[in-house]
Every structure is written in structure tokens, then in C-alpha cells.
mmCIF file of C-alpha atoms in Angstrom:
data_model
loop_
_atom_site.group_PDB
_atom_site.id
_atom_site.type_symbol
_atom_site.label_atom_id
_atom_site.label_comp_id
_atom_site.label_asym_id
_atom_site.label_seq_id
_atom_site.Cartn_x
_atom_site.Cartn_y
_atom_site.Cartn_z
ATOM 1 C CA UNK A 1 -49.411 32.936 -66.256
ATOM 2 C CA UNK A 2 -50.474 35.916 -64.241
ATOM 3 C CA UNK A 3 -50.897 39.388 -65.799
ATOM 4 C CA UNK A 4 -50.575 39.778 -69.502
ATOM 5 C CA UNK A 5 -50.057 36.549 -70.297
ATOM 6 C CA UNK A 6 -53.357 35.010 -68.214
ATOM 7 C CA UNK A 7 -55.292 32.568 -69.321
ATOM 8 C CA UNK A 8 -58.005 29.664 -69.153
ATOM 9 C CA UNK A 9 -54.996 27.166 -67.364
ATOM 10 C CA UNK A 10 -54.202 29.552 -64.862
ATOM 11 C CA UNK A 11 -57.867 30.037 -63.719
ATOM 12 C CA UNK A 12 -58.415 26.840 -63.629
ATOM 13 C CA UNK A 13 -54.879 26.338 -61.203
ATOM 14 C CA UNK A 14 -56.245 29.466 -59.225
ATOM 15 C CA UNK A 15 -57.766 29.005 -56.281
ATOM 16 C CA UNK A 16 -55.698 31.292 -53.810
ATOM 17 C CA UNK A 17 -56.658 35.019 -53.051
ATOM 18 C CA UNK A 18 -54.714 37.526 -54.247
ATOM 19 C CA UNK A 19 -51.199 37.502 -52.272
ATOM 20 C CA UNK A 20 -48.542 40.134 -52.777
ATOM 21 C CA UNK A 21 -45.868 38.298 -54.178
ATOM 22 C CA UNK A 22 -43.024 37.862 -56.584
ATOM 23 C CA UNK A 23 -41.607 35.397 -59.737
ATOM 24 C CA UNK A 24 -38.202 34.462 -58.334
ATOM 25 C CA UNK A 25 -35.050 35.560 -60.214
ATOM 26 C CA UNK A 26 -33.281 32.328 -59.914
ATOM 27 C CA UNK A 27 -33.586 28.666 -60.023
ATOM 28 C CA UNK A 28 -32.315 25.178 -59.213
ATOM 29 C CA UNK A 29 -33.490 23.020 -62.085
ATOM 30 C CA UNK A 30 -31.274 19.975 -60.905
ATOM 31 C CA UNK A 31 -30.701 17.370 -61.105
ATOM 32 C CA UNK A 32 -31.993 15.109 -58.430
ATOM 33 C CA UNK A 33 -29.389 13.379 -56.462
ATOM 34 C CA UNK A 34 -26.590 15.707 -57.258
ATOM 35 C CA UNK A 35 -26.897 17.647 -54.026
ATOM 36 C CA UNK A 36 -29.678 20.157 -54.328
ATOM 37 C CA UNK A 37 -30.894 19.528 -50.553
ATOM 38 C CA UNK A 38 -27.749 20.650 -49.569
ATOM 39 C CA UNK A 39 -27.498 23.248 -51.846
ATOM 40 C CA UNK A 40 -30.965 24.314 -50.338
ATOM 41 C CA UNK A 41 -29.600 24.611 -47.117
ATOM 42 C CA UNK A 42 -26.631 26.489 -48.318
ATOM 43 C CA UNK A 43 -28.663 29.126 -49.781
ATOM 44 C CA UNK A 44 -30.372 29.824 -46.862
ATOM 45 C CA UNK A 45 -27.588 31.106 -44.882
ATOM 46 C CA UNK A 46 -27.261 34.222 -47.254
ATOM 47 C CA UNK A 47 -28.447 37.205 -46.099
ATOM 48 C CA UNK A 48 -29.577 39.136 -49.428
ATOM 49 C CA UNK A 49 -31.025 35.407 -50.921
ATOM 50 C CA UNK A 50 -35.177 34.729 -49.869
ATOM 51 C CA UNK A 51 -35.626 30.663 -50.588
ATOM 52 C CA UNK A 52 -38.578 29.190 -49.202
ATOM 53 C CA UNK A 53 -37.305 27.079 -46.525
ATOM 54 C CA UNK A 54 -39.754 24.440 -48.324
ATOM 55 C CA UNK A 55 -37.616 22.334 -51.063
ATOM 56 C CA UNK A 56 -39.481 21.708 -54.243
ATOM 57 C CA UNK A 57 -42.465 23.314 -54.672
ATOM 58 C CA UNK A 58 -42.252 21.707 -58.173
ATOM 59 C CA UNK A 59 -44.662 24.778 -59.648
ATOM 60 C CA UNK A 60 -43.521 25.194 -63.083
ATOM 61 C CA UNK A 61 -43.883 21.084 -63.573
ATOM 62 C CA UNK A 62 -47.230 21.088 -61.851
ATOM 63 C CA UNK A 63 -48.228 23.544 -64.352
ATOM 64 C CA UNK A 64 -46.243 21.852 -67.302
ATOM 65 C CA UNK A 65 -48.127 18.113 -66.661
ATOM 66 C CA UNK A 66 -51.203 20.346 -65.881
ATOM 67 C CA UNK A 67 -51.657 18.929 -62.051
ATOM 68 C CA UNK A 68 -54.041 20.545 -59.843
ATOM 69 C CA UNK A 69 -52.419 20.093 -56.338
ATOM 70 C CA UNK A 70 -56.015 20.940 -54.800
ATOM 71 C CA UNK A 71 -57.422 18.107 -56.623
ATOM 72 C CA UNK A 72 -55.195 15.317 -56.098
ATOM 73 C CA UNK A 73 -55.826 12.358 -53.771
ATOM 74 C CA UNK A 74 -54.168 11.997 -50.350
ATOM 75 C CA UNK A 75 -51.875 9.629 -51.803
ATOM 76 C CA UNK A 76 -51.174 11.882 -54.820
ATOM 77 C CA UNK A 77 -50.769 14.423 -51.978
ATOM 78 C CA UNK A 78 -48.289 13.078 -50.100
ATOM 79 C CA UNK A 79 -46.057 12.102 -53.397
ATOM 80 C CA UNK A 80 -46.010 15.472 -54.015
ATOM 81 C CA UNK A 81 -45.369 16.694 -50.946
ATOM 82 C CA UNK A 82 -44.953 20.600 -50.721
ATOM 83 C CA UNK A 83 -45.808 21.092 -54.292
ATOM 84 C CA UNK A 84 -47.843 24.198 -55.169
ATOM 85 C CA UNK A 85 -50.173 24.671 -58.324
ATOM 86 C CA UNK A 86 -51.437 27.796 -57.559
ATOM 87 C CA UNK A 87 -50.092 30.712 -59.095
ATOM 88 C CA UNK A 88 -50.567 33.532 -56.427
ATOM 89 C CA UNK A 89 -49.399 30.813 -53.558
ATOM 90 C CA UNK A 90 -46.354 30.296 -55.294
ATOM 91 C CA UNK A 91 -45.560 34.229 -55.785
ATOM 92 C CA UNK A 92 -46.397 34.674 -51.715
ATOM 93 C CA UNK A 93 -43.494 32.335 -51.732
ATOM 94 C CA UNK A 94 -40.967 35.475 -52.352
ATOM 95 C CA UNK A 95 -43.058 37.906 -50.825
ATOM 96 C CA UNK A 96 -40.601 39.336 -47.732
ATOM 97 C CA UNK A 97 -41.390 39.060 -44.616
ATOM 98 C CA UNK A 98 -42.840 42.477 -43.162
ATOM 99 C CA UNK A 99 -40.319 44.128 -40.945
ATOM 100 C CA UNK A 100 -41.267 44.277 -37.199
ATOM 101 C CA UNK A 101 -42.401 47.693 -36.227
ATOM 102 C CA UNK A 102 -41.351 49.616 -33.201
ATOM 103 C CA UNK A 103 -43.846 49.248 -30.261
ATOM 104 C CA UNK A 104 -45.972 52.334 -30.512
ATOM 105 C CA UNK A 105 -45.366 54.611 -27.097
ATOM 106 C CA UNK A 106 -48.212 54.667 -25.302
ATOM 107 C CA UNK A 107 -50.013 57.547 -23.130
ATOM 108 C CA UNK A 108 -50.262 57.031 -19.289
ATOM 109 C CA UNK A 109 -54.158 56.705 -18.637
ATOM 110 C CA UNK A 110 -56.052 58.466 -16.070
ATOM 111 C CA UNK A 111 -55.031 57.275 -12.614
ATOM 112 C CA UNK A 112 -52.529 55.609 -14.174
ATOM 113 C CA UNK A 113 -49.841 57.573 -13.889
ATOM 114 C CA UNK A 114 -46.120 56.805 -12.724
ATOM 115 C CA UNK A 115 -45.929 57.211 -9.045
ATOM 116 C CA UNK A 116 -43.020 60.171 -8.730
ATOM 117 C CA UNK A 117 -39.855 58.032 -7.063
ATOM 118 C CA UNK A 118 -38.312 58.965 -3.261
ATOM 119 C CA UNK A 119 -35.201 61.269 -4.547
ATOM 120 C CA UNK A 120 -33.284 59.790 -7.630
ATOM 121 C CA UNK A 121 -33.828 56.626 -9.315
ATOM 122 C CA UNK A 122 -31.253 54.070 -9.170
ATOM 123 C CA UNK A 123 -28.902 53.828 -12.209
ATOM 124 C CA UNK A 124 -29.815 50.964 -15.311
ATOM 125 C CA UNK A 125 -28.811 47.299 -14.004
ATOM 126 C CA UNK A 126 -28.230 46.747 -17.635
ATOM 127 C CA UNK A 127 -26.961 49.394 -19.839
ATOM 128 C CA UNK A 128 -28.533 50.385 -22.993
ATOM 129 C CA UNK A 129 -26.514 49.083 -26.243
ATOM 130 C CA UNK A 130 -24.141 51.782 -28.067
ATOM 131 C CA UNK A 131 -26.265 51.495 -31.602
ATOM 132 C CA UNK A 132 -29.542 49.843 -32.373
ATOM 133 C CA UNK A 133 -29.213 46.711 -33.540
ATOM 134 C CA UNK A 134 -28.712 46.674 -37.493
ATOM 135 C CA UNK A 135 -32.248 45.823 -39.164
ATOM 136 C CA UNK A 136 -31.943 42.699 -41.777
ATOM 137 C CA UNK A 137 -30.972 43.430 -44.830
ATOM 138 C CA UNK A 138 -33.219 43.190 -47.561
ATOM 139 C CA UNK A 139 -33.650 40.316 -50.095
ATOM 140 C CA UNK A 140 -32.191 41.169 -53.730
ATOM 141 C CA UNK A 141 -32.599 37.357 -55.541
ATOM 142 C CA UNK A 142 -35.704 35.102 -55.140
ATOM 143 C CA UNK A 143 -35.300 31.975 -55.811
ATOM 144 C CA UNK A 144 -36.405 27.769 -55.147
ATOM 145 C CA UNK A 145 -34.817 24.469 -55.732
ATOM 146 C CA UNK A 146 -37.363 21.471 -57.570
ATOM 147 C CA UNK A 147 -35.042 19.280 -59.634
ATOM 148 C CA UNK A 148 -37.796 17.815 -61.296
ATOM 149 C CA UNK A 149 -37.612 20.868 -63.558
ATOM 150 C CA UNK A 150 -34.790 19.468 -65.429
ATOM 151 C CA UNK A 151 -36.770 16.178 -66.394
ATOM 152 C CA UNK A 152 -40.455 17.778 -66.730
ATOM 153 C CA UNK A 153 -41.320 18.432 -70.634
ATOM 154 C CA UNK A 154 -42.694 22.094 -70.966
ATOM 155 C CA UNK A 155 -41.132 23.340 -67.955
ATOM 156 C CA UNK A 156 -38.323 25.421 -69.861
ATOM 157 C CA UNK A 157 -41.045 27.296 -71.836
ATOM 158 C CA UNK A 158 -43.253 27.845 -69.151
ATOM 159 C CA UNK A 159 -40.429 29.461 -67.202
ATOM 160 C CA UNK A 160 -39.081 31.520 -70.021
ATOM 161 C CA UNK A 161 -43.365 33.118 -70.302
ATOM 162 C CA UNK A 162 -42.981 33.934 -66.449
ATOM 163 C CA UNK A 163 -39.178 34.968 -65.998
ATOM 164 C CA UNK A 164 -37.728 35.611 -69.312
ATOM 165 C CA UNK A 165 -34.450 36.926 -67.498
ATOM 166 C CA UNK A 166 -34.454 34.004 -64.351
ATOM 167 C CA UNK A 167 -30.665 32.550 -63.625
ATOM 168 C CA UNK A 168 -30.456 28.642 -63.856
ATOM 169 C CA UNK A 169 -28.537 26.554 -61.610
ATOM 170 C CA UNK A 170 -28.150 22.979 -62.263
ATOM 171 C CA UNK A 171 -25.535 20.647 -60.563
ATOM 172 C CA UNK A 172 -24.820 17.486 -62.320
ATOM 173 C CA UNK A 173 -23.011 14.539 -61.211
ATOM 174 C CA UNK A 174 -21.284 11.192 -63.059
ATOM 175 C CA UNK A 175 -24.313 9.637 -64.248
ATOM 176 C CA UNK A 176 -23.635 6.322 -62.975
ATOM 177 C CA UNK A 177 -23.277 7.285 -59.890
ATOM 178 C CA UNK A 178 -25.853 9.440 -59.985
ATOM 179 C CA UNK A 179 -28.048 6.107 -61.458
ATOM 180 C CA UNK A 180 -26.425 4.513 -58.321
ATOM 181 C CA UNK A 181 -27.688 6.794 -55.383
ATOM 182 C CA UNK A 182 -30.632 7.006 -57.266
ATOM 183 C CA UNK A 183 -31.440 3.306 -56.757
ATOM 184 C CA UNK A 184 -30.234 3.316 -53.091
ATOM 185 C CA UNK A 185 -32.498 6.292 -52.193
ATOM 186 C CA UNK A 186 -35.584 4.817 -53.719
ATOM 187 C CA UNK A 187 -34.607 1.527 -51.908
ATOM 188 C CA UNK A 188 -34.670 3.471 -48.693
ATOM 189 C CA UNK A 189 -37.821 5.393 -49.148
ATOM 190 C CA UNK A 190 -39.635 1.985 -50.513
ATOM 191 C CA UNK A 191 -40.269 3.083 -53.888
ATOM 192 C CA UNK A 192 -38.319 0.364 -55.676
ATOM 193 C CA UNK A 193 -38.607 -2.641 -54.049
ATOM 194 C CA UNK A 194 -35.043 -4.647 -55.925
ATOM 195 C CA UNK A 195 -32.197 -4.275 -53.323
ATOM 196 C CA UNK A 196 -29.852 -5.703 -56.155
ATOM 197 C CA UNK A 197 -28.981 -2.828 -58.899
ATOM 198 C CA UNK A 198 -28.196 -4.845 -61.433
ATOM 199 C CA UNK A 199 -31.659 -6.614 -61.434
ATOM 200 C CA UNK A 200 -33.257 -3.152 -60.862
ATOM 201 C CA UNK A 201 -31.757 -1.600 -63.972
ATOM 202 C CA UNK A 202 -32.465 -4.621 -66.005
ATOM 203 C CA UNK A 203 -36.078 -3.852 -64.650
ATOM 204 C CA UNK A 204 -35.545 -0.218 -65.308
ATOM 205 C CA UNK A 205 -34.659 -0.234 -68.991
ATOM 206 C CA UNK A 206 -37.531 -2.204 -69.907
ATOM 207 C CA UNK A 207 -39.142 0.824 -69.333
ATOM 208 C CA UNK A 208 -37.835 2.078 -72.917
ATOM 209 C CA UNK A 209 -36.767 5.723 -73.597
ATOM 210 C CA UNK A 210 -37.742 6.862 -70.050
ATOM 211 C CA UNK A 211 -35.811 4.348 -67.563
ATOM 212 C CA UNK A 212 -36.106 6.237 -64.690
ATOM 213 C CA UNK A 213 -32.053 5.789 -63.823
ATOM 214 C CA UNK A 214 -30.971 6.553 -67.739
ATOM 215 C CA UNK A 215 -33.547 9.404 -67.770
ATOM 216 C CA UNK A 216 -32.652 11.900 -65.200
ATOM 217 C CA UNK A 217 -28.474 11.458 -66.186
ATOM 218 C CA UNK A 218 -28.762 12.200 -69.697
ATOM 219 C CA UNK A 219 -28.075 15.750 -69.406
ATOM 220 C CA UNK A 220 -27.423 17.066 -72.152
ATOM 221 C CA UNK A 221 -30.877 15.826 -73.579
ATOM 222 C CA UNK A 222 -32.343 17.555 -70.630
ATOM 223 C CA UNK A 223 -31.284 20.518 -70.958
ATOM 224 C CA UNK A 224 -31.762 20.787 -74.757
ATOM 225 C CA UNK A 225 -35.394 22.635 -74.040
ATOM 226 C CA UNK A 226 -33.661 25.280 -71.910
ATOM 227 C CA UNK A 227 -30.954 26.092 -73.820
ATOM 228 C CA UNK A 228 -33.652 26.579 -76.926
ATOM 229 C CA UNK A 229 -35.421 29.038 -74.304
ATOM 230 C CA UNK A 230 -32.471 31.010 -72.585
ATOM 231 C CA UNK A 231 -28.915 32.508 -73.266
ATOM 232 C CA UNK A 232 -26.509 30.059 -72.144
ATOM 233 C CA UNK A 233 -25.118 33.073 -69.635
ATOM 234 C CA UNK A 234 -28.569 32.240 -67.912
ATOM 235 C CA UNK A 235 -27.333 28.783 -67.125
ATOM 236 C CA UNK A 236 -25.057 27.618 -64.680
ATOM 237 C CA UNK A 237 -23.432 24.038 -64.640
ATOM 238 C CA UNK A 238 -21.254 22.973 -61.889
ATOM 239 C CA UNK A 239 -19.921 19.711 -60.991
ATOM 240 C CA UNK A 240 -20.979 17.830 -58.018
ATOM 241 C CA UNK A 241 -18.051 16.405 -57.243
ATOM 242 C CA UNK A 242 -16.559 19.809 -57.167
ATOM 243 C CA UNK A 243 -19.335 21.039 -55.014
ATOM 244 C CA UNK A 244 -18.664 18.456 -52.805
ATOM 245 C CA UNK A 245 -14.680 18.841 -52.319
ATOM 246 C CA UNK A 246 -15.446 22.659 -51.676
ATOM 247 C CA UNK A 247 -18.953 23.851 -50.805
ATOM 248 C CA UNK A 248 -17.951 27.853 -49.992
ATOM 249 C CA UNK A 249 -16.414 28.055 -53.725
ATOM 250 C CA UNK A 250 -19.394 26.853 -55.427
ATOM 251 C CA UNK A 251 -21.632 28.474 -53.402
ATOM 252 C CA UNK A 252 -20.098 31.863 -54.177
ATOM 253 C CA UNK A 253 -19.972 31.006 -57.502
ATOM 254 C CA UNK A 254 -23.799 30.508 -57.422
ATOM 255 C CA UNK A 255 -23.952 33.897 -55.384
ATOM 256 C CA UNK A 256 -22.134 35.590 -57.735
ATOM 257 C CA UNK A 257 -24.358 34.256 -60.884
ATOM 258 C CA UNK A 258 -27.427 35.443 -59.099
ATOM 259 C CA UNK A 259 -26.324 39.051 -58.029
ATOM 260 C CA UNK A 260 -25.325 38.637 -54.684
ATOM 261 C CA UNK A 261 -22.053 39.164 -52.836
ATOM 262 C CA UNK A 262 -19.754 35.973 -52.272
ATOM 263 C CA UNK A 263 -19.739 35.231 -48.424
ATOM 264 C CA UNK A 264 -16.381 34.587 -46.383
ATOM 265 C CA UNK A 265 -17.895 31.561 -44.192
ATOM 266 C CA UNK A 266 -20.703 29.443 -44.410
ATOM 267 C CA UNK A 267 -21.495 26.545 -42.569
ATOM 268 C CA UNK A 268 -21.112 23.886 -45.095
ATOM 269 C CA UNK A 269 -21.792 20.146 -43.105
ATOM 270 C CA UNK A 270 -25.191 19.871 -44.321
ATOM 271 C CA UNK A 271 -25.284 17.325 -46.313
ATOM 272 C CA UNK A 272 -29.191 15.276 -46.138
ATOM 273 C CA UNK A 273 -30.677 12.589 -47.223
ATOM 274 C CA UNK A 274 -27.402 10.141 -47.519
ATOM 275 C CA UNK A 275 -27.833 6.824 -49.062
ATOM 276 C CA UNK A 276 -25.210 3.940 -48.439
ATOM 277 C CA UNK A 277 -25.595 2.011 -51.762
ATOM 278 C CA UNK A 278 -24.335 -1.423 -52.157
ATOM 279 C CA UNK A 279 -20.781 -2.042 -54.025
ATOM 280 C CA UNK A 280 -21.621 -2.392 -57.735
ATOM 281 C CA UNK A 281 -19.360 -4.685 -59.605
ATOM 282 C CA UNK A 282 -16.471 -3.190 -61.771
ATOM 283 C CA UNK A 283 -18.428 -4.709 -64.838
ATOM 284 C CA UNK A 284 -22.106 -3.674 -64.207
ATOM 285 C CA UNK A 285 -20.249 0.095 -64.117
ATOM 286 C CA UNK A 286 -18.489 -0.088 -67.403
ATOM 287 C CA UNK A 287 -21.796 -0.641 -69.336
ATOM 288 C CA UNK A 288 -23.620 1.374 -67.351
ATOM 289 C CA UNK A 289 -21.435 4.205 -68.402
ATOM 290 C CA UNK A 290 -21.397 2.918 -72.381
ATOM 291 C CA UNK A 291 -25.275 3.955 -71.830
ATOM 292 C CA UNK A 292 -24.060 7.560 -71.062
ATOM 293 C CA UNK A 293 -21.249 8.154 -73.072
ATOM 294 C CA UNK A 294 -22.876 9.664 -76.054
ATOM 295 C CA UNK A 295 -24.662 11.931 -73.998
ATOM 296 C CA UNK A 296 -21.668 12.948 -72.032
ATOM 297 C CA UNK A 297 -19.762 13.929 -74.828
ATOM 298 C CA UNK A 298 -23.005 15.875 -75.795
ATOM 299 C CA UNK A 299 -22.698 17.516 -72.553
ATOM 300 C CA UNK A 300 -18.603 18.667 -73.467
ATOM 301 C CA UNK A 301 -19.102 19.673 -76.465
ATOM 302 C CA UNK A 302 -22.917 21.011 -77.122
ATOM 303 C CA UNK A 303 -22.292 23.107 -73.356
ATOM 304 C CA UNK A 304 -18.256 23.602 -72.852
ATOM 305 C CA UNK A 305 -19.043 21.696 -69.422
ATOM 306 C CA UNK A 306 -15.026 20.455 -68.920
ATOM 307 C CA UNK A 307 -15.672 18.554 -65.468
ATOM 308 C CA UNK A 308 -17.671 15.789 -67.316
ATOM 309 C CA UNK A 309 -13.822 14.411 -69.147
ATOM 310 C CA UNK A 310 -12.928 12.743 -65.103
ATOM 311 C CA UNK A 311 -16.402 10.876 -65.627
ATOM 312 C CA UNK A 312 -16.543 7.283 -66.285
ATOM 313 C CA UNK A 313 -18.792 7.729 -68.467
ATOM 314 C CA UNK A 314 -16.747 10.287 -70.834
ATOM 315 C CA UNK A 315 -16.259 8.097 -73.434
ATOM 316 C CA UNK A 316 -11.796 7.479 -74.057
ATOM 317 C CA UNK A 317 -13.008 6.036 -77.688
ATOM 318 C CA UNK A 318 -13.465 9.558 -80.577
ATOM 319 C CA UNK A 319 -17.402 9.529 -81.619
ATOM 320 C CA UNK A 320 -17.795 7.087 -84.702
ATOM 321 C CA UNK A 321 -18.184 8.884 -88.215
#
């Protein structure tokens, strides 16, 4: 990274100027599908948070698979979308804004002067406001949400080097359904080209170890790196579903686990990027949740996360000896 810690990789990943920036103090790690758009959104109605309203500049994996955005194709480009390599473009990212300065009186010229008014001037058509206006108040936590961090090997270390004392957020959600919207939103977007699940999971698993649908809802196994890199006060792990049946209470939980004050309102319809998936059969659920189980109970009792017991795929069956 920058400063003490430089080296050869982040010259190499340099190519910015100098930009007075900032590492962030929090971040959403994931996972994908579990509602960190909306979350994104959320965040940006506090007044004392500074998010990027970009989603996902993915930094800490570009850096972790070694990815030069700068020297990527255009397709490679596009995949990536709004991803940033570059070290002193990603700090600019929590730079604040520069307060607007007060217009600078200016002297009348020569011959320029105000032409003295017929007896008195008529009263204000608009009178002038009690107080000035309050200025904004200023940013205290600095954060970004790239789910991919959660899945990306290497990212956990990297972001311990940078921001040793950074808050983690990561929402998690039943992993079959999870595996389910997954499929529906890649459907959408024309990245898998199955419409049936069943056939696309099939597909999937032949894959091996890293099935994209498996992969990205075996939590606990994701988070293993970070909780080897950070206190497990750094880490916060709510429950979609809970997130979903009432957005201001999470929300101010998050505020609350990254230093800022809980809000009394929010507006909380934002939900984006909705996908409709088909009706899976009873059947194709059950084993898709026997694929989860042992990492579910992983996730109970390796992290103390309770909400994961109402999944399907918390196994009702003790662990075998």
C-alpha cells in the first residue's frame, strides 16, 4: 500500500497523481445478492457517512487478483465496471467535498458606481432569512460497498495492511435463496444462459470446489480469512431477511457500529436490481440446502450468528461424530 508499507505492486497499480484522500473506516464485504445495493442507497442518506455514490469499486480484490484496471480490455472494462486499481484514485474516493466559499465582496470600479436613489429605497420584496442556513455537517466514517470482497482470496489481508482498525459489514441471506436470486439475476443480465435452475446448478457444480452458486453462500468459509485478520467486534453480521422486514433498525445498527448517530427516518423503498426467479420445486430445495448445512452450522457456532437456525439450510439433524 501507500506510505510505509509501499511497494513494487503498488507502483506498478499507480498511475494517478497524487490526490488528497483517505482509507475508509468501514466496509461492506457482502455478500452479493443479500441486499448491498440497497444498503448502498441507505447509507447515503446519512449525513455524517461519505460513500461514493459509485457501488463497488472492488479495490482491495483488484489488488488481491493483481488486476490493472488501466490495462484491461474494453470487455474486461465493462465487467468490471466502476472498479478502481489505483491506489491514490481510490483514496480521492473519501476525500470531502470542499465547502463552497462565500462570494468575495467586490469594490465598485471607476464609473461604476451605484447611482444614489430618488429619496428612500423601497423596502426588500423578499425578506432576508432569520439565520444562515446551517453548513453540512462534516463526514466522520468513510466507507464503500464491493461484495466481491467476501469471495476474493487475499482481500482480508490486504485490508487489515491498509485499515488495521476498518468496521466490516456483511449481510447474509439463506443460501438457497441466495443460490436462487443468484441464478435469476445472471439470467437477466445474460451471463448464464440455462433459464431452468435445476439444469444450471447441475452445470454449476461441475465446476468443483468453486460452483459459482455454492461458492458465494458458504459463509462461514468466507469469512474464515477475516476473522484470522480482525477482532470479531470489527465484524458485523446481520440477516437479510431481517434487513428486509425493517430497514431503519438495521441501518442504525450499521450506524451505530461505524460511529455515527442512529437516524429517526430514512427513506427505506429502495430496493434495486429485483429478480423474479422461477418456482423451484420443494425437492430441488431440500438438497440444495443439504449442500449448505455444514456450513451453516459453521456459521452458528464458529460466529454466534443466531438468525441462520430459521434457514432451510440449518441442518434439524446434530453434526455426525
Amino acid at each position: 500500500m501507500t506510505g510505509p508499507d509501499a511497494s513494487a505492486h503498488d507502483r506498478k497499480h499507480r498511475s494517478a497523481p497524487a490526490a488528497e484522500g483517505r482509507w475508509p473506516t468501514f466496509l461492506v464485504i457482502g455478500a452479493g445478492r443479500c441486499g448491498t445495493t440497497t444498503l448502498h442507497g441507505l447509507l447515503l442518506q446519512h449525513p455524517r457517512v461519505l460513500i461514493p455514490p459509485i457501488k463497488e469499486p472492488n479495490y482491495f480484490a483488484m489488488r488481491a487478483l493483481d488486476i490493472d484496471f488501466e490495462a484491461l480490455s474494453v470487455s474486461a472494462r465493462i465487467a468490471w465496471a466502476d472498479s478502481i486499481s489505483d491506489p491514490d484514485a481510490y483514496r480521492a474516493l473519501f476525500a470531502p467535498p470542499p465547502q463552497p466559499q462565500p462570494p468575495f465582496p467586490q469594490a465598485p470600479q471607476p464609473g461604476n458606481e451605484p447611482i444614489a436613489a430618488d429619496g428612500p429605497l423601497p423596502p426588500e420584496t423578499v425578506p432576508p432569512p432569520d439565520s444562515p442556513p446551517e453548513p453540512p455537517l462534516d463526514p466522520v466514517a468513510f466507507g464503500e460497498c464491493s461484495p466481491v470482497y467476501l469471495a476474493v482470496a487475499g482481500v482480508a489481508r490486504l485490508i487489515r495492511d491498509a485499515v488495521p482498525d476498518v468496521r466490516l459489514i456483511a449481510i447474509l441471506r439463506d443460501p438457497v435463496d441466495r443460490a436462487i436470486s443468484h441464478h435469476a439475476h445472471n439470467v437477466a443480465c445474460g451471463i448464464d444462459p440455462e433459464p431452468d435452475f435445476e439444469k444450471a446448478l447441475i452445470a454449476d457444480q461441475a465446476l468443483g470446489e468453486h460452483a459459482n452458486y455454492l461458492f458465494h453462500g458458504r459463509y462461514a468459509d468466507r469469512l474464515e480469512p477475516f476473522a484470522r485478520q480482525f477482532d470479531r467486534e470489527q465484524i458485523l453480521l446481520l440477516d437479510y431477511g431481517a434487513f428486509a422486514a425493517d430497514p431503519l433498525a438495521i441501518m442504525n445498527r450499521i450506524f451505530t457500529h461505524i460511529g455515527v448517530e442512529p437516524l429517526a427516518a430514512m427513506t427505506t423503498d429502495l430496493r434495486a436490481l429485483p429478480s423474479t426467479p422461477a418456482p423451484i420445486p420443494d425437492d430441488v430445495r431440500r438438497r440444495l440446502a443439504a449442500l449448505f448445512a455444514d456450513d451453516t452450522r459453521n456459521l452458528v457456532e464458529r460466529y454466534g450468528f443466531e438468525p441462520a437456525r430459521a434457514w432451510s439450510s440449518y441442518p434439524t439433524e446434530p453434526a455426525s461424530a
